[in-house]
């Protein structure tokens, strides 16, 4: 065996062994940490139908603040809130609710927020009508009874912020040509995302669902200027009105032409 | 050195059953007590403590928060409400007085599980054990705080088997039982005192408090030690005993100063010669061999006299 192939004898074998061992164990601790961190990244995705309690910080901040103690769950008088098990979807041990199971009853005193020791539920929320747990959306226009021209109205009637968060907009029923359609329309500015509408939708699968606000209640792109809004803000037209040109040859109203005989005299005019 | 698989027997013969098991029994009662505080509410509608051991509210006046959880939350740059800060402060002061890792032995819901694994190990005569380094938990704890800062979430609470078990028992979340089961099997078949003694970052955090904590176990009658090794067999952190028990020749303090000591009192229970006793950090009294030989009183009374 040549000298070049002989491994060099360590000068201090004990020190080398200790260093090796330390490297091994700090490496395994680091690996465990990375594993936990990776799991953390995974569990940041909140299922769309899992709602956080009122006053919850945006999901990312919520996960840095919530210590998963369950005090909000304990102080919820309606059993709405639940701590997430591994099979539930939201990050393990964090509070959530499914509107279709038990919606938020919007207590005036907001006990869940008061119970939160860390501020994961913001204590600055004192008016429950300002809660933003999500936003209701008619997710199925094809099955909503009101959109068929029936007067179900249940989502509208149960809404705690009735006539603000949900209004019924009357339109013409083109199918029967003589009835009205009372379309439930959600107004995200007022909707708290309590989920009472989703809970009480009479269909087997709710036609109205509460979705995360970042999915369904978006703010207008700043670079789109809507002329009518700008006009209102400025208190008048921002540009000169188009030049009024004289109308020629049409000054006198033309005599109505007699309908051709044989055709029904409808009042239809182009 | 062959492992001693029959501790407590000599202690029972010399001191009687109660003296040989009192801290073991008191510990179980303490663990049950802290669990019962959380369970009377959901079971009987009598609310004493709400929440879990991560953060709780007792009788609507006493907030308590786990300091390690709070440190991770702070690392994510979230500034918590005063309630969590006060709660963590109370816990910190409590364990500064009561010994740091006494949390592990007297409060932690996972401790009966790992104790049971250690008990079965002795009964089944399992002596093989994977080699783990006790320092791993310190790296792990620091790593988790860094991981919290990097991921922006309270990293350990994603998997923490302690709070998962507590949530499982108090809130009925079934899957929380699985990590505890995994740790039981790990401690039983893979490594002796594997979890609590080597890996648990929560224990490491409470150990950091224990570095300066007041309540300690001491070996004031170490001169009476007859090297039966029973204490080493039952101690979950056997390395903490040696400096105090064998320090007589060098004049080292008989107080077990290592922060790894969980103050479980198993050494006090199992020692037939009444070498060990609870005391405070600054009580460095050690009895002379001559005093031991001439005094017929039990150890604790000898110290008192």
Coordinates of N, CA, C and O in Angstrom, one line a residue, chain A residues 41 44, chain B residues 75-77 145-153:
Chain A
X41 N -45.2 25.6 5.8 CA -45.6 26.2 4.5 C -46.8 25.6 3.9 O -47.7 26.2 3.4
X44 N -50.2 26.6 5.4 CA -50.6 28.0 5.3 C -51.8 28.1 4.4 O -52.5 29.1 4.4
Chain B
X75 N -40.8 35.6 17.6 CA -39.9 35.5 16.6 C -40.5 35.7 15.2 O -39.8 36.1 14.3
X76 N -41.8 35.5 15.1 CA -42.5 35.8 13.8 C -42.8 37.3 13.7 O -43.4 37.7 12.7
X77 N -42.3 38.1 14.7 CA -42.5 39.5 14.7 C -44.0 39.9 14.9 O -44.5 40.9 14.4
X145 N -37.1 28.3 16.9 CA -37.3 29.7 17.0 C -36.9 30.4 15.6 O -37.6 31.3 15.1
X146 N -35.8 29.9 15.1 CA -35.3 30.5 13.8 C -36.3 30.1 12.7 O -36.7 31.0 11.9
X147 N -36.8 28.9 12.8 CA -37.8 28.5 11.8 C -39.1 29.3 11.9 O -39.7 29.6 10.8
X148 N -39.5 29.7 13.1 CA -40.7 30.5 13.3 C -40.4 31.9 12.6 O -41.3 32.4 11.9
X149 N -39.2 32.4 12.8 CA -38.9 33.7 12.2 C -38.9 33.6 10.6 O -39.4 34.5 10.0
X150 N -38.4 32.5 10.1 CA -38.3 32.3 8.6 C -39.7 32.1 8.0 O -40.0 32.6 7.0
X151 N -40.5 31.2 8.7 CA -41.8 30.8 8.0 C -42.9 31.8 8.5 O -44.0 31.8 7.9
X152 N -42.7 32.6 9.5 CA -43.8 33.5 10.0 C -44.9 32.8 10.7 O -46.0 33.3 10.7
X153 N -44.7 31.6 11.2 CA -45.7 30.9 12.0 C -45.1 30.2 13.2 O -43.9 29.9 13.2

